[in-house]
mmCIF file of C-alpha atoms in Angstrom:
data_model
loop_
_atom_site.group_PDB
_atom_site.id
_atom_site.type_symbol
_atom_site.label_atom_id
_atom_site.label_comp_id
_atom_site.label_asym_id
_atom_site.label_seq_id
_atom_site.Cartn_x
_atom_site.Cartn_y
_atom_site.Cartn_z
ATOM 1 C CA MET A 562 0.421 0.269 0.039
ATOM 2 C CA ARG A 563 1.503 3.411 -1.249
ATOM 3 C CA MET A 564 1.612 5.843 1.716
ATOM 4 C CA LYS A 565 -0.654 9.470 0.198
ATOM 5 C CA LYS A 566 1.215 12.274 2.569
ATOM 6 C CA ILE A 567 -0.880 15.398 2.741
ATOM 7 C CA ALA A 568 -0.546 18.744 4.430
ATOM 8 C CA ILE A 569 -4.194 20.480 5.577
ATOM 9 C CA LEU A 570 -4.837 24.204 6.193
ATOM 10 C CA GLY A 571 -7.330 25.015 8.085
ATOM 11 C CA SER A 572 -7.672 21.868 9.397
ATOM 12 C CA THR A 573 -10.087 22.560 12.566
ATOM 13 C CA GLY A 574 -12.805 24.640 10.216
ATOM 14 C CA SER A 575 -15.313 22.311 8.962
ATOM 15 C CA ILE A 576 -13.802 20.891 5.874
ATOM 16 C CA GLY A 577 -10.560 20.324 7.874
ATOM 17 C CA THR A 578 -12.321 17.718 10.034
ATOM 18 C CA GLN A 579 -13.904 16.293 7.987
ATOM 19 C CA THR A 580 -10.738 15.725 6.018
ATOM 20 C CA LEU A 581 -9.252 14.431 9.240
ATOM 21 C CA GLU A 582 -12.558 11.499 9.326
ATOM 22 C CA ILE A 583 -10.893 10.702 5.984
ATOM 23 C CA VAL A 584 -7.601 9.946 7.031
ATOM 24 C CA ARG A 585 -9.515 8.190 9.871
ATOM 25 C CA ALA A 586 -10.852 5.337 7.574
ATOM 26 C CA ASN A 587 -7.831 5.247 5.001
ATOM 27 C CA PRO A 588 -4.899 4.072 6.636
ATOM 28 C CA ASP A 589 -2.338 5.096 3.235
ATOM 29 C CA LEU A 590 -3.078 8.791 3.884
ATOM 30 C CA GLN A 591 0.222 10.727 6.114
ATOM 31 C CA VAL A 592 -1.188 13.899 7.642
ATOM 32 C CA VAL A 593 2.117 15.195 7.271
ATOM 33 C CA ALA A 594 1.918 19.470 8.550
ATOM 34 C CA LEU A 595 -1.632 20.607 9.750
ATOM 35 C CA ALA A 596 -2.053 24.458 10.133
ATOM 36 C CA ALA A 597 -5.479 26.115 11.669
ATOM 37 C CA GLY A 598 -6.828 29.739 12.872
ATOM 38 C CA SER A 599 -7.434 30.275 16.097
ATOM 39 C CA SER A 600 -8.051 27.271 18.024
ATOM 40 C CA VAL A 601 -5.124 25.822 19.763
ATOM 41 C CA GLU A 602 -7.354 23.268 21.556
ATOM 42 C CA LYS A 603 -8.766 21.520 18.532
ATOM 43 C CA LEU A 604 -5.272 21.600 16.531
ATOM 44 C CA GLU A 605 -3.336 20.000 20.118
ATOM 45 C CA ALA A 606 -5.343 17.010 19.817
ATOM 46 C CA GLN A 607 -5.138 16.851 16.208
ATOM 47 C CA ILE A 608 -1.309 17.124 17.070
ATOM 48 C CA ARG A 609 -1.703 14.028 19.189
ATOM 49 C CA GLU A 610 -3.493 11.977 16.973
ATOM 50 C CA PHE A 611 -1.910 12.210 13.608
ATOM 51 C CA ARG A 612 1.806 13.143 14.870
ATOM 52 C CA PRO A 613 2.524 15.960 12.103
ATOM 53 C CA ARG A 614 6.041 16.370 11.888
ATOM 54 C CA MET A 615 4.975 20.683 11.557
ATOM 55 C CA ALA A 616 1.961 22.986 11.998
ATOM 56 C CA CYS A 617 1.062 26.728 12.573
ATOM 57 C CA MET A 618 -1.342 29.216 14.084
ATOM 58 C CA TRP A 619 -2.008 31.870 12.793
ATOM 59 C CA SER A 620 -1.025 34.526 15.398
ATOM 60 C CA GLY A 621 2.570 34.335 16.948
ATOM 61 C CA GLU A 622 0.892 34.058 20.621
ATOM 62 C CA ALA A 623 -1.266 31.452 19.905
ATOM 63 C CA ALA A 624 1.508 29.347 18.290
ATOM 64 C CA ALA A 625 3.696 30.234 21.374
ATOM 65 C CA ASP A 626 0.533 28.152 23.669
ATOM 66 C CA LEU A 627 0.360 25.525 21.196
ATOM 67 C CA ARG A 628 4.229 25.305 20.703
ATOM 68 C CA ALA A 629 4.105 24.610 25.242
ATOM 69 C CA ARG A 630 1.805 22.125 24.613
ATOM 70 C CA VAL A 631 3.052 19.724 22.256
ATOM 71 C CA ALA A 632 6.755 19.864 23.818
ATOM 72 C CA ASP A 633 6.712 16.591 24.013
ATOM 73 C CA LEU A 634 6.375 15.734 20.934
ATOM 74 C CA ASP A 635 8.280 15.700 18.111
ATOM 75 C CA VAL A 636 6.542 18.417 16.033
ATOM 76 C CA LYS A 637 7.809 22.165 14.555
ATOM 77 C CA VAL A 638 5.166 24.781 15.142
ATOM 78 C CA LEU A 639 4.861 27.990 13.223
ATOM 79 C CA ALA A 640 3.495 31.371 13.113
ATOM 80 C CA GLY A 641 1.811 32.764 10.390
ATOM 81 C CA MET A 642 1.594 33.766 6.744
ATOM 82 C CA GLU A 643 5.544 32.514 6.386
ATOM 83 C CA GLY A 644 4.303 29.687 8.915
ATOM 84 C CA LEU A 645 2.103 28.721 6.089
ATOM 85 C CA LEU A 646 4.680 29.005 3.076
ATOM 86 C CA GLU A 647 7.013 26.785 4.801
ATOM 87 C CA ILE A 648 3.533 24.299 5.528
ATOM 88 C CA ALA A 649 2.695 24.649 1.578
ATOM 89 C CA ALA A 650 6.382 23.990 0.400
ATOM 90 C CA PHE A 651 6.372 20.889 2.544
ATOM 91 C CA PRO A 652 9.000 18.054 0.640
ATOM 92 C CA GLU A 653 7.221 15.221 2.745
ATOM 93 C CA SER A 654 3.745 16.560 1.103
ATOM 94 C CA GLN A 655 2.688 15.534 -2.131
ATOM 95 C CA VAL A 656 -1.243 17.271 -2.194
ATOM 96 C CA LEU A 657 -2.276 20.309 -0.013
ATOM 97 C CA VAL A 658 -5.555 20.568 1.082
ATOM 98 C CA THR A 659 -6.826 24.647 0.985
ATOM 99 C CA ALA A 660 -9.199 24.688 3.630
ATOM 100 C CA ILE A 661 -8.409 28.088 5.635
ATOM 101 C CA VAL A 662 -11.327 30.948 5.080
ATOM 102 C CA GLY A 663 -10.234 33.740 3.296
ATOM 103 C CA MET A 664 -7.475 35.324 0.595
ATOM 104 C CA ILE A 665 -4.617 34.311 3.386
ATOM 105 C CA GLY A 666 -4.712 31.095 0.529
ATOM 106 C CA ILE A 667 -3.502 32.633 -2.452
ATOM 107 C CA ARG A 668 0.297 32.971 -1.261
ATOM 108 C CA PRO A 669 0.654 29.290 0.570
ATOM 109 C CA THR A 670 -1.585 28.009 -2.491
ATOM 110 C CA ILE A 671 0.794 29.863 -4.771
ATOM 111 C CA ALA A 672 4.352 28.132 -3.066
ATOM 112 C CA ALA A 673 2.346 25.315 -2.877
ATOM 113 C CA ILE A 674 2.008 24.661 -6.569
ATOM 114 C CA GLU A 675 5.287 26.224 -7.549
ATOM 115 C CA ALA A 676 6.914 23.406 -5.341
ATOM 116 C CA GLY A 677 5.321 20.589 -7.526
ATOM 117 C CA LYS A 678 2.303 19.943 -4.592
ATOM 118 C CA ASP A 679 -1.070 18.914 -6.669
ATOM 119 C CA ILE A 680 -4.120 20.777 -4.991
ATOM 120 C CA ALA A 681 -6.999 19.982 -3.202
ATOM 121 C CA LEU A 682 -9.224 23.376 -3.351
ATOM 122 C CA ALA A 683 -11.618 24.616 -0.861
ATOM 123 C CA ASN A 684 -10.085 28.124 -1.025
ATOM 124 C CA LYS A 685 -12.726 29.934 -2.843
ATOM 125 C CA GLU A 686 -10.550 33.478 -2.571
ATOM 126 C CA THR A 687 -7.412 31.235 -4.482
ATOM 127 C CA LEU A 688 -9.938 30.932 -8.185
ATOM 128 C CA VAL A 689 -12.937 34.076 -7.401
ATOM 129 C CA CYS A 690 -9.667 36.637 -6.685
ATOM 130 C CA ALA A 691 -6.268 35.333 -8.702
ATOM 131 C CA GLY A 692 -7.187 33.190 -10.769
ATOM 132 C CA HIS A 693 -5.106 34.642 -14.175
ATOM 133 C CA ILE A 694 -2.365 34.176 -12.479
ATOM 134 C CA ILE A 695 -2.555 30.724 -10.040
ATOM 135 C CA MET A 696 -4.463 27.857 -13.005
ATOM 136 C CA PRO A 697 -1.821 29.382 -15.932
ATOM 137 C CA LEU A 698 0.601 28.259 -13.363
ATOM 138 C CA ALA A 699 -0.555 25.257 -12.329
ATOM 139 C CA GLU A 700 -0.759 24.836 -15.717
ATOM 140 C CA ARG A 701 2.908 25.051 -15.968
ATOM 141 C CA CYS A 702 4.051 23.323 -12.944
ATOM 142 C CA GLY A 703 2.288 20.150 -14.512
ATOM 143 C CA VAL A 704 0.332 21.192 -10.915
ATOM 144 C CA ALA A 705 -3.307 19.479 -10.332
ATOM 145 C CA ILE A 706 -6.125 21.781 -9.420
ATOM 146 C CA LEU A 707 -8.520 19.171 -7.607
ATOM 147 C CA PRO A 708 -11.648 20.823 -6.505
ATOM 148 C CA VAL A 709 -12.996 20.420 -2.865
ATOM 149 C CA ASP A 710 -16.991 21.970 -4.320
ATOM 150 C CA SER A 711 -19.397 19.541 -3.840
ATOM 151 C CA GLU A 712 -20.551 21.457 -7.272
ATOM 152 C CA HIS A 713 -16.891 21.687 -8.599
ATOM 153 C CA SER A 714 -16.426 18.021 -7.357
ATOM 154 C CA ALA A 715 -20.167 17.216 -9.232
ATOM 155 C CA ILE A 716 -19.029 18.896 -12.594
ATOM 156 C CA PHE A 717 -15.215 17.386 -12.351
ATOM 157 C CA GLN A 718 -16.708 14.498 -12.150
ATOM 158 C CA SER A 719 -19.107 15.030 -14.418
ATOM 159 C CA LEU A 720 -16.179 15.146 -16.971
ATOM 160 C CA ASN A 721 -14.088 12.767 -16.477
ATOM 161 C CA GLY A 722 -14.109 11.248 -19.761
ATOM 162 C CA GLU A 723 -15.308 13.347 -21.912
ATOM 163 C CA VAL A 724 -12.312 15.913 -21.767
ATOM 164 C CA ALA A 725 -10.727 14.609 -18.958
ATOM 165 C CA ASP A 726 -7.430 12.832 -19.195
ATOM 166 C CA ARG A 727 -7.510 9.846 -16.237
ATOM 167 C CA SER A 728 -3.655 11.663 -14.959
ATOM 168 C CA GLY A 729 -5.671 14.452 -13.240
ATOM 169 C CA ARG A 730 -3.495 17.324 -15.111
ATOM 170 C CA ARG A 731 -4.881 19.975 -16.468
ATOM 171 C CA ALA A 732 -4.138 19.222 -20.736
ATOM 172 C CA GLY A 733 -7.168 18.670 -21.984
ATOM 173 C CA LEU A 734 -9.489 18.207 -18.521
ATOM 174 C CA TYR A 735 -10.270 22.387 -18.271
ATOM 175 C CA GLU A 736 -11.512 22.767 -22.119
ATOM 176 C CA LYS A 737 -14.256 24.046 -23.147
ATOM 177 C CA ALA A 738 -14.840 21.579 -26.045
ATOM 178 C CA GLY A 739 -17.896 19.453 -26.064
ATOM 179 C CA ILE A 740 -19.179 21.497 -23.540
ATOM 180 C CA GLU A 741 -22.306 23.566 -24.101
ATOM 181 C CA LYS A 742 -23.615 24.702 -20.504
ATOM 182 C CA ILE A 743 -22.338 24.053 -16.887
ATOM 183 C CA LEU A 744 -25.608 23.240 -14.773
ATOM 184 C CA LEU A 745 -24.214 25.011 -10.894
ATOM 185 C CA THR A 746 -26.606 23.517 -9.000
ATOM 186 C CA ALA A 747 -28.091 25.734 -5.671
ATOM 187 C CA SER A 748 -29.842 24.473 -2.194
ATOM 188 C CA GLY A 749 -31.555 28.039 -2.738
ATOM 189 C CA GLY A 750 -30.389 28.570 1.508
ATOM 190 C CA PRO A 751 -33.567 28.941 4.196
ATOM 191 C CA PHE A 752 -35.462 32.180 2.126
ATOM 192 C CA ARG A 753 -35.940 30.287 -1.001
ATOM 193 C CA GLY A 754 -38.841 31.378 -1.904
ATOM 194 C CA ARG A 755 -39.343 34.554 0.701
ATOM 195 C CA SER A 756 -39.947 38.535 -0.679
ATOM 196 C CA LYS A 757 -37.657 41.056 -0.012
ATOM 197 C CA LYS A 758 -39.943 42.293 2.643
ATOM 198 C CA GLN A 759 -40.075 39.022 4.768
ATOM 199 C CA LEU A 760 -36.390 39.001 5.103
ATOM 200 C CA GLN A 761 -36.290 42.472 5.960
ATOM 201 C CA ASN A 762 -36.101 41.325 9.848
ATOM 202 C CA ILE A 763 -33.493 38.725 8.985
ATOM 203 C CA ARG A 764 -31.207 37.979 11.710
ATOM 204 C CA ALA A 765 -28.187 35.760 12.016
ATOM 205 C CA GLU A 766 -30.076 32.310 13.918
ATOM 206 C CA ASP A 767 -32.083 32.646 11.396
ATOM 207 C CA ALA A 768 -29.748 32.670 8.421
ATOM 208 C CA LEU A 769 -27.556 29.776 9.870
ATOM 209 C CA LYS A 770 -29.824 27.271 8.932
ATOM 210 C CA HIS A 771 -29.331 25.399 6.926
ATOM 211 C CA PRO A 772 -31.908 22.503 5.227
ATOM 212 C CA ASN A 773 -29.064 20.676 3.350
ATOM 213 C CA TRP A 774 -26.062 21.296 4.653
ATOM 214 C CA SER A 775 -23.448 21.458 7.959
ATOM 215 C CA MET A 776 -20.922 24.511 7.501
ATOM 216 C CA GLY A 777 -19.058 27.115 8.668
ATOM 217 C CA HIS A 778 -20.553 30.252 9.720
ATOM 218 C CA LYS A 779 -20.236 32.992 6.421
ATOM 219 C CA VAL A 780 -20.254 30.130 3.954
ATOM 220 C CA THR A 781 -24.033 29.577 5.739
ATOM 221 C CA ILE A 782 -24.683 32.983 5.661
ATOM 222 C CA ASP A 783 -23.518 33.217 1.710
ATOM 223 C CA SER A 784 -25.606 30.465 0.910
ATOM 224 C CA SER A 785 -28.484 32.233 1.963
ATOM 225 C CA THR A 786 -28.391 35.150 -0.268
ATOM 226 C CA LEU A 787 -26.194 33.199 -3.225
ATOM 227 C CA VAL A 788 -23.582 35.073 -2.857
ATOM 228 C CA ASN A 789 -21.717 31.655 -2.382
ATOM 229 C CA LYS A 790 -23.572 30.876 -5.737
ATOM 230 C CA GLY A 791 -22.083 33.731 -6.990
ATOM 231 C CA LEU A 792 -18.500 32.395 -6.058
ATOM 232 C CA GLU A 793 -18.553 29.421 -7.366
ATOM 233 C CA VAL A 794 -19.354 30.549 -10.669
ATOM 234 C CA MET A 795 -16.498 33.098 -10.677
ATOM 235 C CA GLU A 796 -14.251 29.249 -9.489
ATOM 236 C CA ALA A 797 -15.978 27.541 -12.472
ATOM 237 C CA ARG A 798 -15.671 29.959 -14.781
ATOM 238 C CA TRP A 799 -11.617 29.819 -14.334
ATOM 239 C CA LEU A 800 -11.066 25.619 -13.006
ATOM 240 C CA PHE A 801 -13.505 24.554 -16.443
ATOM 241 C CA GLY A 802 -12.458 26.931 -19.058
ATOM 242 C CA VAL A 803 -15.740 28.408 -20.292
ATOM 243 C CA GLY A 804 -17.501 32.063 -20.295
ATOM 244 C CA LEU A 805 -19.879 32.854 -17.814
ATOM 245 C CA ASP A 806 -22.878 33.033 -20.636
ATOM 246 C CA ARG A 807 -21.761 29.360 -20.607
ATOM 247 C CA ILE A 808 -22.592 28.914 -16.564
ATOM 248 C CA GLN A 809 -25.902 28.500 -15.051
ATOM 249 C CA VAL A 810 -27.594 28.601 -11.977
ATOM 250 C CA VAL A 811 -29.731 26.149 -10.884
ATOM 251 C CA ILE A 812 -31.755 26.019 -8.073
ATOM 252 C CA HIS A 813 -32.581 22.676 -6.763
ATOM 253 C CA PRO A 814 -33.660 22.188 -3.733
ATOM 254 C CA GLN A 815 -33.094 18.814 -2.392
ATOM 255 C CA SER A 816 -29.161 19.545 -2.982
ATOM 256 C CA ILE A 817 -28.613 15.838 -4.484
ATOM 257 C CA ILE A 818 -27.489 16.805 -7.852
ATOM 258 C CA HIS A 819 -24.937 18.237 -6.977
ATOM 259 C CA SER A 820 -24.190 19.650 -10.857
ATOM 260 C CA ALA A 821 -23.948 18.726 -14.343
ATOM 261 C CA VAL A 822 -23.082 19.712 -17.469
ATOM 262 C CA GLN A 823 -24.563 20.228 -21.092
ATOM 263 C CA TYR A 824 -22.221 18.719 -23.989
ATOM 264 C CA VAL A 825 -23.382 20.552 -27.371
ATOM 265 C CA ASP A 826 -25.015 16.881 -27.611
ATOM 266 C CA GLY A 827 -27.357 17.777 -25.691
ATOM 267 C CA ALA A 828 -26.551 15.126 -23.367
ATOM 268 C CA ILE A 829 -26.335 16.196 -19.969
ATOM 269 C CA ILE A 830 -24.269 13.802 -17.495
ATOM 270 C CA ALA A 831 -25.342 15.031 -13.392
ATOM 271 C CA GLN A 832 -23.589 13.825 -10.463
ATOM 272 C CA MET A 833 -26.225 12.615 -7.658
ATOM 273 C CA GLY A 834 -25.948 12.436 -3.971
ATOM 274 C CA VAL A 835 -26.761 12.478 -0.653
ATOM 275 C CA PRO A 836 -25.338 15.934 0.590
ATOM 276 C CA ASP A 837 -22.114 15.312 2.503
ATOM 277 C CA MET A 838 -18.528 16.958 1.520
ATOM 278 C CA LYS A 839 -16.907 13.633 2.748
ATOM 279 C CA LEU A 840 -17.127 12.827 -0.353
ATOM 280 C CA PRO A 841 -15.583 15.230 -2.816
ATOM 281 C CA ILE A 842 -13.194 15.561 -0.549
ATOM 282 C CA GLN A 843 -12.275 11.887 -0.140
ATOM 283 C CA TYR A 844 -12.797 12.061 -4.535
ATOM 284 C CA ALA A 845 -9.710 15.273 -4.753
ATOM 285 C CA LEU A 846 -7.554 12.437 -2.499
ATOM 286 C CA PHE A 847 -7.362 10.202 -4.050
ATOM 287 C CA TYR A 848 -8.220 10.852 -8.037
ATOM 288 C CA PRO A 849 -8.471 8.981 -10.841
ATOM 289 C CA GLU A 850 -9.418 6.855 -7.847
ATOM 290 C CA ARG A 851 -12.937 5.795 -6.206
ATOM 291 C CA ARG A 852 -12.451 4.477 -2.687
ATOM 292 C CA PRO A 853 -15.494 2.801 -0.687
ATOM 293 C CA MET A 854 -16.996 5.413 1.755
ATOM 294 C CA ALA A 855 -19.687 4.623 4.453
ATOM 295 C CA GLY A 856 -22.855 7.315 4.998
ATOM 296 C CA ARG A 857 -26.172 7.259 3.151
ATOM 297 C CA ARG A 858 -27.467 6.261 0.005
ATOM 298 C CA VAL A 859 -29.203 8.066 -2.496
ATOM 299 C CA ASP A 860 -32.556 6.169 -2.400
ATOM 300 C CA LEU A 861 -34.302 7.040 -5.703
ATOM 301 C CA PHE A 862 -37.558 5.731 -4.357
ATOM 302 C CA GLU A 863 -37.738 7.297 -1.293
ATOM 303 C CA LEU A 864 -37.272 10.477 -3.688
ATOM 304 C CA GLY A 865 -39.292 10.590 -5.484
ATOM 305 C CA GLN A 866 -38.896 13.328 -6.934
ATOM 306 C CA LEU A 867 -36.428 16.371 -8.262
ATOM 307 C CA THR A 868 -36.964 20.054 -8.390
ATOM 308 C CA PHE A 869 -35.969 23.071 -10.586
ATOM 309 C CA GLU A 870 -36.557 26.525 -10.437
ATOM 310 C CA ARG A 871 -34.841 29.711 -11.444
ATOM 311 C CA PRO A 872 -32.393 31.878 -9.447
ATOM 312 C CA ASP A 873 -34.784 35.094 -7.695
ATOM 313 C CA THR A 874 -31.884 37.581 -8.104
ATOM 314 C CA ASP A 875 -34.357 40.081 -7.934
ATOM 315 C CA THR A 876 -34.904 39.182 -4.007
ATOM 316 C CA PHE A 877 -31.426 37.628 -4.224
ATOM 317 C CA PRO A 878 -29.532 40.374 -5.978
ATOM 318 C CA GLY A 879 -25.882 39.045 -4.414
ATOM 319 C CA LEU A 880 -26.159 36.814 -7.697
ATOM 320 C CA ALA A 881 -26.086 39.139 -9.940
ATOM 321 C CA LEU A 882 -23.391 41.391 -9.066
ATOM 322 C CA ALA A 883 -21.351 38.504 -9.224
ATOM 323 C CA TYR A 884 -21.809 37.939 -12.427
ATOM 324 C CA ARG A 885 -21.138 41.873 -12.723
ATOM 325 C CA ALA A 886 -17.860 41.297 -10.801
ATOM 326 C CA ALA A 887 -16.911 38.383 -12.811
ATOM 327 C CA GLU A 888 -17.755 40.121 -16.606
ATOM 328 C CA ALA A 889 -15.721 42.919 -15.054
ATOM 329 C CA GLY A 890 -13.165 41.047 -14.248
ATOM 330 C CA GLY A 891 -9.507 42.130 -13.159
ATOM 331 C CA SER A 892 -9.647 43.386 -9.163
ATOM 332 C CA MET A 893 -13.605 43.659 -9.533
ATOM 333 C CA PRO A 894 -14.048 40.056 -7.488
ATOM 334 C CA THR A 895 -11.838 40.945 -4.929
ATOM 335 C CA VAL A 896 -14.073 43.534 -4.327
ATOM 336 C CA TYR A 897 -16.893 42.040 -4.560
ATOM 337 C CA ASN A 898 -15.429 38.919 -2.192
ATOM 338 C CA ALA A 899 -13.658 41.251 0.101
ATOM 339 C CA ALA A 900 -16.937 44.139 0.652
ATOM 340 C CA ASN A 901 -18.861 40.532 1.368
ATOM 341 C CA GLU A 902 -16.820 39.177 3.767
ATOM 342 C CA GLU A 903 -17.061 42.354 5.654
ATOM 343 C CA ALA A 904 -20.938 42.469 5.275
ATOM 344 C CA VAL A 905 -21.547 39.459 6.842
ATOM 345 C CA GLU A 906 -19.503 39.328 9.306
ATOM 346 C CA LEU A 907 -21.093 43.435 10.638
ATOM 347 C CA PHE A 908 -24.621 40.862 10.274
ATOM 348 C CA LEU A 909 -23.132 38.458 12.049
ATOM 349 C CA ARG A 910 -22.519 40.888 15.205
ATOM 350 C CA GLU A 911 -25.798 42.303 14.734
ATOM 351 C CA LYS A 912 -24.132 45.693 13.244
ATOM 352 C CA LEU A 913 -25.670 46.047 9.640
ATOM 353 C CA PRO A 914 -29.465 44.293 8.189
ATOM 354 C CA TYR A 915 -29.370 41.236 6.171
ATOM 355 C CA LEU A 916 -30.699 42.822 2.936
ATOM 356 C CA GLY A 917 -27.268 45.397 3.460
ATOM 357 C CA ILE A 918 -25.447 41.895 2.509
ATOM 358 C CA ALA A 919 -26.068 42.994 -1.215
ATOM 359 C CA GLU A 920 -26.478 47.072 -0.973
ATOM 360 C CA LEU A 921 -22.621 46.890 0.764
ATOM 361 C CA ILE A 922 -21.294 44.451 -1.908
ATOM 362 C CA GLY A 923 -22.848 46.649 -4.650
ATOM 363 C CA GLU A 924 -22.049 49.797 -3.479
ATOM 364 C CA ALA A 925 -18.354 49.293 -3.092
ATOM 365 C CA MET A 926 -17.832 47.763 -6.867
ATOM 366 C CA GLU A 927 -19.868 51.154 -7.767
ATOM 367 C CA ARG A 928 -17.543 52.909 -6.474
ATOM 368 C CA HIS A 929 -14.046 50.631 -7.536
ATOM 369 C CA ARG A 930 -11.439 51.242 -10.555
ATOM 370 C CA VAL A 931 -11.063 48.176 -12.229
ATOM 371 C CA ILE A 932 -7.103 46.758 -12.303
ATOM 372 C CA GLU A 933 -7.131 45.154 -15.054
ATOM 373 C CA ASP A 934 -4.262 42.100 -14.357
ATOM 374 C CA PRO A 935 -3.336 42.363 -10.977
ATOM 375 C CA THR A 936 -0.456 40.963 -9.326
ATOM 376 C CA VAL A 937 -0.500 39.175 -5.918
ATOM 377 C CA SER A 938 0.227 42.753 -3.925
ATOM 378 C CA GLN A 939 -2.393 44.246 -5.654
ATOM 379 C CA ILE A 940 -5.036 41.934 -4.912
ATOM 380 C CA LEU A 941 -4.528 42.645 -1.785
ATOM 381 C CA GLU A 942 -4.396 46.123 -1.192
ATOM 382 C CA THR A 943 -7.677 46.698 -2.915
ATOM 383 C CA GLU A 944 -9.189 43.460 -0.997
ATOM 384 C CA GLN A 945 -7.639 45.761 2.408
ATOM 385 C CA GLU A 946 -9.309 49.698 0.745
ATOM 386 C CA THR A 947 -12.319 47.598 0.501
ATOM 387 C CA ARG A 948 -12.849 46.180 4.007
ATOM 388 C CA GLU A 949 -11.703 50.001 5.398
ATOM 389 C CA TYR A 950 -14.844 51.001 2.892
ATOM 390 C CA ALA A 951 -17.094 48.459 4.364
ATOM 391 C CA ALA A 952 -16.189 49.143 7.857
ATOM 392 C CA ARG A 953 -17.465 53.483 7.602
ATOM 393 C CA TRP A 954 -20.132 52.054 5.516
ATOM 394 C CA LYS A 955 -23.437 52.684 6.884
ATOM 395 C CA ARG A 956 -24.495 50.463 9.917
ATOM 396 C CA LEU A 957 -27.594 49.654 11.871
#
């Protein structure tokens, strides 16, 4: 049995902990490095269980705390961006799982690609804001970008055998030959079918009740506003090399069809399954091999029917704004993403009304002058400027 060695950025979050569940079930997976934001106790427990060679906390203070806690173990504890970059390029790992949240995922992903690591991609910002840098770099370095998002994994699986080569490399996989349309599904979130008037007094606890998926707070709020789907449209554009006019969002409340590809002959190939993030994570880690996985299965007789709707972009303008940001290109997707992150944080702290999230995003986009081909430094500067603007924006 050949051992596959992986490093995980964001190991204490939802994707990170589910990745470790897969490691527990597959003895030929070995964790060699872990990184977390602020959850020192959780990362300590993970280190004691999985015995990585390296670990990283975002702050120096948290790293010092962790270092003292695991002084009895042979593990190098790092801190901050420098620590993330060292883990990303760690020679012992073959795959980097980028489950870290936010713009801080961009530089480590670049470092890992340059070091020849395949990327199990769960960090949206990497492609939303820097897809024009990441995808050409991955092609030059012969590195596979393997999507972990449920929807992008479904598209990836639906392409397999059509335009994919079995090595998982970009050559051939992301060409648009034969693709007429990508059908990107969305559950519609907890407020599907409601009017703007009904959303005026929505509170955080209401928006965090997703009907199908168990996710972190930020992603759950984004799902409710359809901003998450907008970010996925931007990701799909880069991952699969298709124009925005070929990406159609379809509301599918049951979350059984995770996305599909329509081909030029009219055939639609879809990936179906129960809503469980472990499936796309495992598929990315072992591609092109499929492994057995415990859990529920779709029972078509019990399911009975699948339904589909057009997205309501009047009530949920976040999706339409995403298409506008993607069409503008350059630095505009960074503005969209950063304004949303700040708006969601304000909403969770009860400093901004629910409908104010999309309003803030729209106004931040209106005031921005696009940088056509931004460098990583310009992307990060644009993010900071947008966050500063959002922090000054009108609140409750």
